[in-house]
Amino acid sequence: MRSIKNPFVYGDTVSGEAFWDRENETKELLGDIRSRQHVILLSRRRFGKTSLVWKVLEEASKEGFIPVYVDLYPISTVADFIEAYARAIAGALSKYEKAVKLMRGLFSRLYLSMGIDQVGNPQWNVGFDKNMEVESFDEVVSSLDSYLQKKKKYGVVVFDEFQQIVEIDGEKMERRMRSAIQTHRRITYFFVGSKRHLMNDLFTDPNRPFYRSGKTFPLGKIASHDLKETIKKRFHEAKVDIDRQALEKIAEVTEGHPYYAQYLCHILYNMIEKSRIMAEDVPQALDLLLRRESTAYMNTWDLLTQRQRQALIILSETAPDENPYRTEMLRRFNISQPAVVIRALKSLINKNLIDREDGRYEITDLFFKRWIRTYITQSRPIGP
Ligand SMILES: Nc1ncnc2c1ncn2[C@@H]1O[C@H](COP(=O)(O)OP(=O)(O)OP(=O)(O)O)[C@@H](O)[C@H]1O
Ligand SMILES: [Mg+2]
């Protein structure tokens, strides 16, 4: 067992030392805040959107912007939204104002009180008249801009998992929110989301209220060079040497995906007891990672139809420049025509298992694709 704490973390939002690179992205997004350019930040799951916006908010607050972060993931009703947004605004402003003043002055319809959350930390409670839901919604959406005008300050609001807005009340709230936001002069909005097709529906359909209401910012991979340098540095700090070829291998299999790079390196660090990690250690760690993820992947697999599974197998064996409906594939699964595959691919997009970018389909989870190739196509037994 190694004595130094594992420097690689995966899962939750990362900050400080655990946050790598993304310097250009941070700079660009800060520039957008300064020029009040709203942003639609998109990427696949676990590419680091939340970590990046936290970093950007931290930097923006050093420049005097008031940062508000709202996670819409757990929100399913208008009431949830009002409460979450009001709580986030009150929380952000409590760094600048006394609690009593906020309770009295921030809202007129909604009321704020101080309470304690489940783990004993202080938390804002929000109340409002349930018969006045629409008015309360309007109030919370406008409150921050009014406050900023009075104080002659500027702010930035991040709606994380913004696609969730669709779930709360169809287009009615979307429309009300959009028309309020349009009048705001002191807030830059970031709309963050990972479900590309839903985000596209929201922002690129001319019939939707949020049509083209910001600049699209697709968050990409971490460049291979930066990824390797950071990983090497992190290993060194933990007194472990890593071979150049091992670094190459890690960059190759994780394809610049920060979550998988952290995950794989975490396993490598724990699994390899030597003080130097070599290229041949990487496949071992990779294997362990896939086995750990197997239960989750099998659960997903079990819930799919036969056609959907076949479409996934086809995609897992299709190179970027190849056609997924090629005859050899159709023949292999006795599929009479491409339309059958297209239908399955569409249903997989709705399940967020695949993405369509520039006319090409891709399995969103890089390691799910690897798992399919290893355990399904090559039928390697899934043992302990
Ligand atoms: N810049 C980064 N540096 C290092 N690790 C990162 C970075 N960005 C993401 N990660 C890794 O990815 C994981 C997920 O990051 P984060 O939650 O920010 O991504 P996300 O895109 O918001 O994910 P989700 O789609 O699940 O909301 C982190 O726990 C970390 O392991
Ligand atoms: Mg996130």
Tab-separated table of C-alpha atoms and ligand atoms in Angstrom:
chain	number	residue	atom	x	y	z
A	1	MET	CA	0.000	0.000	0.000
A	2	ARG	CA	1.377	3.409	-0.911
A	3	SER	CA	1.814	5.924	1.877
A	4	ILE	CA	0.969	9.094	-0.064
A	5	LYS	CA	-2.704	9.802	-0.746
A	6	ASN	CA	-3.780	8.938	-4.280
A	7	PRO	CA	-3.417	12.171	-6.290
A	8	PHE	CA	-5.964	11.116	-8.899
A	9	VAL	CA	-9.619	11.751	-8.216
A	10	TYR	CA	-12.660	10.939	-10.264
A	11	GLY	CA	-16.370	11.321	-9.784
A	12	ASP	CA	-17.277	14.657	-8.251
A	13	THR	CA	-16.461	18.147	-9.360
A	14	VAL	CA	-12.723	18.779	-9.045
A	15	SER	CA	-10.958	21.924	-7.929
A	16	GLY	CA	-7.543	23.113	-6.759
A	17	GLU	CA	-4.679	20.711	-7.511
A	18	ALA	CA	-7.022	18.087	-8.905
A	19	PHE	CA	-8.208	20.462	-11.630
A	20	TRP	CA	-5.955	20.198	-14.680
A	21	ASP	CA	-5.198	22.599	-17.448
A	22	ARG	CA	-8.196	24.143	-19.255
A	23	GLU	CA	-6.334	27.445	-19.280
A	24	ASN	CA	-7.539	28.564	-22.701
A	25	GLU	CA	-11.106	27.648	-21.891
A	26	THR	CA	-10.958	29.514	-18.579
A	27	LYS	CA	-9.567	32.605	-20.300
A	28	GLU	CA	-12.155	32.560	-23.036
A	29	LEU	CA	-15.076	32.109	-20.660
A	30	LEU	CA	-13.809	34.920	-18.416
A	31	GLY	CA	-13.678	37.134	-21.491
A	32	ASP	CA	-17.298	36.214	-22.199
A	33	ILE	CA	-18.302	37.224	-18.679
A	34	ARG	CA	-16.561	40.566	-19.047
A	35	SER	CA	-18.329	41.259	-22.320
A	36	ARG	CA	-21.666	39.866	-21.121
A	37	GLN	CA	-21.764	37.222	-23.796
A	38	HIS	CA	-24.145	34.436	-22.781
A	39	VAL	CA	-22.692	30.962	-23.288
A	40	ILE	CA	-24.139	27.557	-24.066
A	41	LEU	CA	-21.529	25.152	-22.705
A	42	LEU	CA	-21.875	21.653	-24.076
A	43	SER	CA	-19.996	18.433	-23.709
A	44	ARG	CA	-20.519	14.792	-23.134
A	45	ARG	CA	-20.933	13.471	-19.617
A	46	ARG	CA	-17.971	13.918	-17.316
A	47	PHE	CA	-15.871	16.044	-19.596
A	48	GLY	CA	-15.425	18.550	-16.826
A	49	LYS	CA	-18.125	21.164	-17.454
A	50	THR	CA	-19.022	21.672	-13.808
A	51	SER	CA	-15.390	21.742	-12.682
A	52	LEU	CA	-14.582	24.276	-15.386
A	53	VAL	CA	-17.459	26.602	-14.546
A	54	TRP	CA	-16.581	26.451	-10.849
A	55	LYS	CA	-13.063	27.501	-11.724
A	56	VAL	CA	-14.358	30.296	-13.963
A	57	LEU	CA	-16.766	31.491	-11.254
A	58	GLU	CA	-13.933	31.582	-8.741
A	59	GLU	CA	-11.827	33.719	-11.091
A	60	ALA	CA	-14.795	35.943	-11.984
A	61	SER	CA	-15.538	36.594	-8.339
A	62	LYS	CA	-11.944	37.786	-7.854
A	63	GLU	CA	-12.727	40.382	-10.525
A	64	GLY	CA	-15.794	41.570	-8.631
A	65	PHE	CA	-18.533	39.638	-10.467
A	66	ILE	CA	-21.131	38.052	-8.225
A	67	PRO	CA	-21.245	34.343	-9.087
A	68	VAL	CA	-24.406	32.263	-8.799
A	69	TYR	CA	-24.395	28.552	-9.533
A	70	VAL	CA	-27.617	26.563	-9.813
A	71	ASP	CA	-27.733	22.837	-10.496
A	72	LEU	CA	-31.005	22.000	-12.214
A	73	TYR	CA	-30.351	18.254	-12.202
A	74	PRO	CA	-32.605	17.464	-9.213
A	75	ILE	CA	-35.322	19.902	-10.323
A	76	SER	CA	-38.602	18.571	-11.617
A	77	THR	CA	-41.220	21.206	-10.772
A	78	VAL	CA	-41.583	24.969	-10.988
A	79	ALA	CA	-41.608	25.112	-7.188
A	80	ASP	CA	-38.272	23.240	-7.054
A	81	PHE	CA	-36.817	25.722	-9.501
A	82	ILE	CA	-37.993	28.757	-7.536
A	83	GLU	CA	-36.567	27.364	-4.329
A	84	ALA	CA	-33.234	26.282	-5.806
A	85	TYR	CA	-32.646	29.539	-7.658
A	86	ALA	CA	-33.708	31.734	-4.730
A	87	ARG	CA	-31.470	29.734	-2.391
A	88	ALA	CA	-28.513	30.030	-4.774
A	89	ILE	CA	-28.982	33.801	-5.107
A	90	ALA	CA	-29.324	34.302	-1.359
A	91	GLY	CA	-26.271	32.105	-0.754
A	92	ALA	CA	-24.188	34.089	-3.230
A	93	LEU	CA	-25.279	37.461	-1.867
A	94	SER	CA	-24.732	36.544	1.746
A	95	LYS	CA	-21.035	37.179	1.144
A	96	TYR	CA	-21.887	40.809	0.471
A	97	GLU	CA	-24.927	41.504	2.644
A	98	LYS	CA	-26.037	40.787	6.179
A	99	ALA	CA	-28.542	37.930	6.414
A	100	VAL	CA	-31.230	40.111	7.983
A	101	LYS	CA	-30.980	42.603	5.178
A	102	LEU	CA	-31.332	39.867	2.574
A	103	MET	CA	-34.334	38.397	4.364
A	104	ARG	CA	-36.063	41.763	4.360
A	105	GLY	CA	-34.995	43.258	1.097
A	106	LEU	CA	-34.156	40.721	-1.605
A	107	PHE	CA	-37.625	39.469	-2.478
A	108	SER	CA	-41.105	40.860	-1.984
A	109	ARG	CA	-43.219	37.784	-2.696
A	110	LEU	CA	-40.823	35.083	-1.614
A	111	TYR	CA	-39.635	34.882	1.947
A	112	LEU	CA	-36.275	33.725	3.166
A	113	SER	CA	-35.338	32.250	6.495
A	114	MET	CA	-32.245	30.624	7.904
A	115	GLY	CA	-32.328	26.925	8.663
A	116	ILE	CA	-30.021	23.960	8.992
A	117	ASP	CA	-29.509	21.289	6.342
A	118	GLN	CA	-29.350	17.516	6.961
A	119	VAL	CA	-25.699	17.584	7.945
A	120	GLY	CA	-26.021	20.558	10.247
A	121	ASN	CA	-24.795	23.342	7.967
A	122	PRO	CA	-26.684	26.628	7.800
A	123	GLN	CA	-28.941	26.853	4.790
A	124	TRP	CA	-31.408	29.311	3.350
A	125	ASN	CA	-35.019	28.207	3.344
A	126	VAL	CA	-37.334	29.667	0.768
A	127	GLY	CA	-41.078	30.013	1.018
A	128	PHE	CA	-43.741	31.383	-1.286
A	129	ASP	CA	-47.483	31.344	-1.811
A	130	LYS	CA	-48.175	28.246	-3.910
A	131	ASN	CA	-51.146	29.994	-5.503
A	132	MET	CA	-48.791	32.598	-6.882
A	133	GLU	CA	-46.305	30.268	-8.499
A	134	VAL	CA	-45.954	32.104	-11.799
A	135	GLU	CA	-45.474	35.478	-10.097
A	136	SER	CA	-42.945	33.958	-7.721
A	137	PHE	CA	-41.086	32.435	-10.668
A	138	ASP	CA	-40.952	35.860	-12.336
A	139	GLU	CA	-39.717	37.424	-9.141
A	140	VAL	CA	-36.864	35.017	-8.625
A	141	VAL	CA	-35.759	35.267	-12.238
A	142	SER	CA	-35.629	39.092	-12.083
A	143	SER	CA	-34.397	39.580	-8.530
A	144	LEU	CA	-30.660	39.312	-9.133
A	145	ASP	CA	-30.579	41.775	-12.018
A	146	SER	CA	-32.578	44.309	-9.952
A	147	TYR	CA	-30.209	43.854	-7.043
A	148	LEU	CA	-27.154	44.314	-9.287
A	149	GLN	CA	-28.608	47.471	-10.800
A	150	LYS	CA	-29.117	48.963	-7.364
A	151	LYS	CA	-25.580	48.074	-6.309
A	152	LYS	CA	-24.008	48.925	-9.662
A	153	LYS	CA	-22.402	45.490	-9.814
A	154	TYR	CA	-22.312	42.694	-12.358
A	155	GLY	CA	-22.987	39.004	-11.986
A	156	VAL	CA	-22.736	35.641	-13.679
A	157	VAL	CA	-25.365	32.930	-13.376
A	158	VAL	CA	-24.668	29.320	-14.280
A	159	PHE	CA	-27.564	26.970	-14.896
A	160	ASP	CA	-25.963	23.537	-14.824
A	161	GLU	CA	-27.862	20.672	-16.507
A	162	PHE	CA	-30.005	23.319	-18.140
A	163	GLN	CA	-31.804	20.803	-20.377
A	164	GLN	CA	-33.783	19.928	-17.280
A	165	ILE	CA	-35.791	23.127	-17.776
A	166	VAL	CA	-37.756	21.261	-20.420
A	167	GLU	CA	-38.986	18.827	-17.807
A	168	ILE	CA	-40.435	21.408	-15.475
A	169	ASP	CA	-43.350	22.921	-17.337
A	170	GLY	CA	-43.061	22.547	-21.045
A	171	GLU	CA	-42.411	25.766	-22.898
A	172	LYS	CA	-44.338	28.064	-20.605
A	173	MET	CA	-41.510	28.643	-18.122
A	174	GLU	CA	-38.923	28.519	-20.872
A	175	ARG	CA	-40.706	31.453	-22.536
A	176	ARG	CA	-41.121	33.472	-19.326
A	177	MET	CA	-37.523	32.933	-18.405
A	178	ARG	CA	-36.225	33.861	-21.817
A	179	SER	CA	-38.202	37.090	-21.972
A	180	ALA	CA	-36.974	38.135	-18.516
A	181	ILE	CA	-33.353	37.256	-19.271
A	182	GLN	CA	-33.435	39.318	-22.460
A	183	THR	CA	-33.940	42.475	-20.432
A	184	HIS	CA	-31.086	41.810	-18.013
A	185	ARG	CA	-28.101	44.082	-18.489
A	186	ARG	CA	-25.930	43.054	-15.589
A	187	ILE	CA	-25.804	39.273	-15.807
A	188	THR	CA	-23.942	36.892	-18.080
A	189	TYR	CA	-25.721	33.557	-18.282
A	190	PHE	CA	-24.059	30.195	-18.798
A	191	PHE	CA	-26.368	27.396	-19.890
A	192	VAL	CA	-24.540	24.141	-19.271
A	193	GLY	CA	-25.683	20.728	-20.438
A	194	SER	CA	-24.596	17.273	-21.480
A	195	LYS	CA	-27.639	15.929	-23.279
A	196	ARG	CA	-26.708	17.271	-26.640
A	197	HIS	CA	-29.929	16.484	-28.453
A	198	LEU	CA	-32.024	18.204	-25.769
A	199	MET	CA	-29.703	21.215	-25.640
A	200	ASN	CA	-29.816	21.411	-29.429
A	201	ASP	CA	-33.610	21.324	-29.345
A	202	LEU	CA	-33.577	24.220	-26.890
A	203	PHE	CA	-31.096	26.469	-28.613
A	204	THR	CA	-31.147	25.672	-32.317
A	205	ASP	CA	-34.852	25.293	-33.029
A	206	PRO	CA	-36.166	28.651	-34.313
A	207	ASN	CA	-39.538	27.904	-32.750
A	208	ARG	CA	-38.148	27.667	-29.238
A	209	PRO	CA	-37.801	30.677	-26.917
A	210	PHE	CA	-34.087	30.150	-26.280
A	211	TYR	CA	-33.240	29.974	-29.977
A	212	ARG	CA	-29.693	31.280	-30.462
A	213	SER	CA	-29.583	33.016	-27.130
A	214	GLY	CA	-25.897	32.537	-26.569
A	215	LYS	CA	-22.615	31.492	-28.045
A	216	THR	CA	-22.145	27.763	-28.298
A	217	PHE	CA	-19.016	26.558	-26.551
A	218	PRO	CA	-18.369	22.850	-27.032
A	219	LEU	CA	-15.979	21.684	-24.330
A	220	GLY	CA	-13.521	19.313	-25.932
A	221	LYS	CA	-10.847	16.918	-24.881
A	222	ILE	CA	-7.709	17.832	-23.000
A	223	ALA	CA	-4.845	18.033	-25.497
A	224	SER	CA	-2.662	14.933	-25.404
A	225	HIS	CA	0.515	16.868	-24.601
A	226	ASP	CA	-1.077	18.696	-21.644
A	227	LEU	CA	-2.676	15.524	-20.388
A	228	LYS	CA	0.624	13.642	-20.371
A	229	GLU	CA	2.518	16.484	-18.706
A	230	THR	CA	-0.058	16.842	-15.945
A	231	ILE	CA	-0.237	13.129	-15.271
A	232	LYS	CA	3.539	12.887	-15.118
A	233	LYS	CA	3.706	15.802	-12.705
A	234	ARG	CA	1.014	14.363	-10.462
A	235	PHE	CA	2.773	10.993	-10.321
A	236	HIS	CA	6.086	12.687	-9.550
A	237	GLU	CA	4.597	14.658	-6.700
A	238	ALA	CA	3.451	11.350	-5.270
A	239	LYS	CA	7.001	9.949	-5.659
A	240	VAL	CA	6.195	7.680	-8.590
A	241	ASP	CA	8.045	7.683	-11.890
A	242	ILE	CA	6.158	6.975	-15.057
A	243	ASP	CA	7.605	5.723	-18.285
A	244	ARG	CA	7.071	7.817	-21.433
A	245	GLN	CA	5.431	4.902	-23.237
A	246	ALA	CA	3.066	4.364	-20.327
A	247	LEU	CA	2.035	8.009	-20.613
A	248	GLU	CA	1.495	7.574	-24.350
A	249	LYS	CA	-0.658	4.541	-23.725
A	250	ILE	CA	-2.783	6.363	-21.130
A	251	ALA	CA	-3.310	9.303	-23.481
A	252	GLU	CA	-4.195	6.916	-26.292
A	253	VAL	CA	-6.793	4.844	-24.449
A	254	THR	CA	-8.417	7.753	-22.620
A	255	GLU	CA	-8.456	9.961	-25.751
A	256	GLY	CA	-8.063	13.186	-23.745
A	257	HIS	CA	-11.087	12.432	-21.614
A	258	PRO	CA	-10.208	13.827	-18.170
A	259	TYR	CA	-12.551	11.598	-16.200
A	260	TYR	CA	-11.133	8.390	-17.633
A	261	ALA	CA	-7.581	9.688	-17.373
A	262	GLN	CA	-8.104	10.351	-13.654
A	263	TYR	CA	-9.868	7.021	-13.171
A	264	LEU	CA	-7.221	4.969	-14.959
A	265	CYS	CA	-4.357	6.747	-13.193
A	266	HIS	CA	-6.103	6.294	-9.856
A	267	ILE	CA	-6.186	2.548	-10.437
A	268	LEU	CA	-2.603	2.499	-11.705
A	269	TYR	CA	-1.400	4.338	-8.638
A	270	ASN	CA	-3.130	1.907	-6.270
A	271	MET	CA	-2.429	-1.261	-8.202
A	272	ILE	CA	1.237	-0.880	-9.057
A	273	GLU	CA	3.461	-1.018	-6.005
A	274	LYS	CA	6.738	-0.301	-7.827
A	275	SER	CA	8.228	3.167	-7.898
A	276	ARG	CA	8.161	3.194	-11.714
A	277	ILE	CA	5.124	2.578	-13.888
A	278	MET	CA	5.791	0.964	-17.259
A	279	ALA	CA	3.766	0.672	-20.454
A	280	GLU	CA	2.783	-2.942	-19.724
A	281	ASP	CA	1.106	-1.898	-16.461
A	282	VAL	CA	-1.495	0.146	-18.322
A	283	PRO	CA	-3.494	-2.721	-19.905
A	284	GLN	CA	-3.734	-4.376	-16.502
A	285	ALA	CA	-5.185	-1.240	-14.969
A	286	LEU	CA	-7.502	-0.816	-17.921
A	287	ASP	CA	-8.782	-4.327	-17.468
A	288	LEU	CA	-9.498	-3.699	-13.816
A	289	LEU	CA	-11.340	-0.502	-14.680
A	290	LEU	CA	-13.562	-2.301	-17.201
A	291	ARG	CA	-14.325	-5.060	-14.727
A	292	ARG	CA	-15.286	-2.497	-12.115
A	293	GLU	CA	-17.653	-0.825	-14.538
A	294	SER	CA	-19.054	-4.120	-15.808
A	295	THR	CA	-22.071	-4.301	-13.512
A	296	ALA	CA	-23.255	-0.872	-14.592
A	297	TYR	CA	-22.585	-1.641	-18.250
A	298	MET	CA	-24.370	-4.997	-18.010
A	299	ASN	CA	-27.412	-3.320	-16.464
A	300	THR	CA	-27.528	-0.904	-19.371
A	301	TRP	CA	-27.023	-3.725	-21.882
A	302	ASP	CA	-29.785	-5.870	-20.367
A	303	LEU	CA	-32.336	-3.120	-20.841
A	304	LEU	CA	-31.689	-2.771	-24.572
A	305	THR	CA	-33.490	-4.460	-27.443
A	306	GLN	CA	-31.622	-6.837	-29.701
A	307	ARG	CA	-31.540	-4.259	-32.508
A	308	GLN	CA	-30.172	-1.588	-30.191
A	309	ARG	CA	-27.429	-3.949	-29.046
A	310	GLN	CA	-26.563	-4.757	-32.641
A	311	ALA	CA	-26.395	-1.059	-33.476
A	312	LEU	CA	-24.017	-0.531	-30.561
A	313	ILE	CA	-21.837	-3.430	-31.638
A	314	ILE	CA	-21.720	-1.967	-35.138
A	315	LEU	CA	-20.717	1.453	-33.808
A	316	SER	CA	-18.092	-0.041	-31.540
A	317	GLU	CA	-16.468	-1.471	-34.663
A	318	THR	CA	-16.933	1.531	-36.911
A	319	ALA	CA	-14.063	3.932	-37.491
A	320	PRO	CA	-14.869	7.661	-37.773
A	321	ASP	CA	-14.581	7.588	-41.565
A	322	GLU	CA	-16.587	4.382	-41.976
A	323	ASN	CA	-20.256	3.964	-42.745
A	324	PRO	CA	-22.212	2.154	-40.011
A	325	TYR	CA	-24.665	0.760	-42.570
A	326	ARG	CA	-22.029	-0.999	-44.610
A	327	THR	CA	-23.207	-4.213	-46.238
A	328	GLU	CA	-20.877	-6.419	-44.239
A	329	MET	CA	-22.509	-5.213	-40.990
A	330	LEU	CA	-26.080	-5.521	-42.276
A	331	ARG	CA	-25.328	-9.049	-43.431
A	332	ARG	CA	-23.704	-10.007	-40.158
A	333	PHE	CA	-26.905	-9.274	-38.250
A	334	ASN	CA	-29.359	-10.239	-40.977
A	335	ILE	CA	-30.600	-6.689	-41.291
A	336	SER	CA	-32.576	-6.114	-44.472
A	337	GLN	CA	-32.050	-2.367	-44.838
A	338	PRO	CA	-30.163	0.593	-43.304
A	339	ALA	CA	-33.438	2.107	-41.997
A	340	VAL	CA	-33.526	-0.599	-39.338
A	341	VAL	CA	-30.122	0.480	-38.028
A	342	ILE	CA	-31.067	4.161	-38.264
A	343	ARG	CA	-34.152	3.562	-36.117
A	344	ALA	CA	-32.092	1.785	-33.468
A	345	LEU	CA	-29.482	4.558	-33.529
A	346	LYS	CA	-32.178	7.200	-32.994
A	347	SER	CA	-33.558	5.366	-29.995
A	348	LEU	CA	-30.034	5.122	-28.571
A	349	ILE	CA	-29.622	8.898	-28.933
A	350	ASN	CA	-32.756	9.357	-26.822
A	351	LYS	CA	-31.198	7.130	-24.196
A	352	ASN	CA	-28.038	9.283	-24.307
A	353	LEU	CA	-25.957	6.232	-25.125
A	354	ILE	CA	-24.842	7.643	-28.428
A	355	ASP	CA	-24.326	11.116	-29.821
A	356	ARG	CA	-24.567	12.507	-33.303
A	357	GLU	CA	-21.937	15.015	-34.233
A	358	ASP	CA	-21.224	16.328	-37.727
A	359	GLY	CA	-23.391	13.603	-39.156
A	360	ARG	CA	-21.433	10.851	-37.401
A	361	TYR	CA	-22.678	8.603	-34.647
A	362	GLU	CA	-20.500	7.828	-31.666
A	363	ILE	CA	-20.914	5.904	-28.440
A	364	THR	CA	-20.828	8.609	-25.759
A	365	ASP	CA	-19.009	6.599	-23.121
A	366	LEU	CA	-15.600	5.725	-24.457
A	367	PHE	CA	-15.140	2.838	-22.056
A	368	PHE	CA	-18.591	1.414	-22.685
A	369	LYS	CA	-17.445	1.129	-26.295
A	370	ARG	CA	-14.307	-0.661	-25.132
A	371	TRP	CA	-16.371	-2.906	-22.860
A	372	ILE	CA	-18.616	-3.894	-25.771
A	373	ARG	CA	-15.605	-4.797	-27.876
A	374	THR	CA	-13.948	-6.778	-25.112
A	375	TYR	CA	-16.798	-8.530	-23.349
A	376	ILE	CA	-19.504	-8.746	-25.990
A	377	THR	CA	-17.790	-9.011	-29.358
A	378	GLN	CA	-14.761	-10.986	-28.191
A	379	SER	CA	-16.873	-12.634	-25.440
A	380	ARG	CA	-14.187	-12.435	-22.826
A	381	PRO	CA	-15.656	-13.862	-19.596
A	382	ILE	CA	-16.489	-11.249	-16.982
A	383	GLY	CA	-14.740	-12.738	-13.992
A	384	PRO	CA	-13.599	-11.162	-10.744
B	1	LIG	N1	-9.996	19.866	-15.822
B	1	LIG	C1	-9.999	18.683	-15.220
B	1	LIG	N2	-8.902	18.231	-14.586
B	1	LIG	C2	-8.878	17.036	-13.998
B	1	LIG	N3	-9.919	16.195	-13.929
B	1	LIG	C3	-11.033	16.570	-14.535
B	1	LIG	C4	-11.142	17.828	-15.194
B	1	LIG	N4	-12.381	17.927	-15.699
B	1	LIG	C5	-13.012	16.779	-15.361
B	1	LIG	N5	-12.222	15.958	-14.667
B	1	LIG	C6	-12.562	14.589	-14.200
B	1	LIG	O1	-13.881	14.318	-14.594
B	1	LIG	C7	-14.739	14.133	-13.455
B	1	LIG	C8	-16.062	14.798	-13.729
B	1	LIG	O2	-15.912	16.199	-13.794
B	1	LIG	P1	-17.170	17.161	-13.818
B	1	LIG	O3	-18.184	16.695	-12.836
B	1	LIG	O4	-16.684	18.541	-13.723
B	1	LIG	O5	-17.698	16.881	-15.299
B	1	LIG	P2	-19.108	17.217	-15.950
B	1	LIG	O6	-18.854	17.395	-17.405
B	1	LIG	O7	-19.755	18.310	-15.214
B	1	LIG	O8	-19.875	15.845	-15.694
B	1	LIG	P3	-21.450	15.537	-15.759
B	1	LIG	O9	-21.771	15.399	-17.197
B	1	LIG	O10	-21.562	14.231	-15.030
B	1	LIG	O11	-22.144	16.673	-15.086
B	1	LIG	C9	-13.969	14.682	-12.273
B	1	LIG	O12	-14.243	13.985	-11.078
B	1	LIG	C10	-12.519	14.458	-12.697
B	1	LIG	O13	-12.130	13.144	-12.399
B	2	MG	MG	-21.629	18.455	-14.271
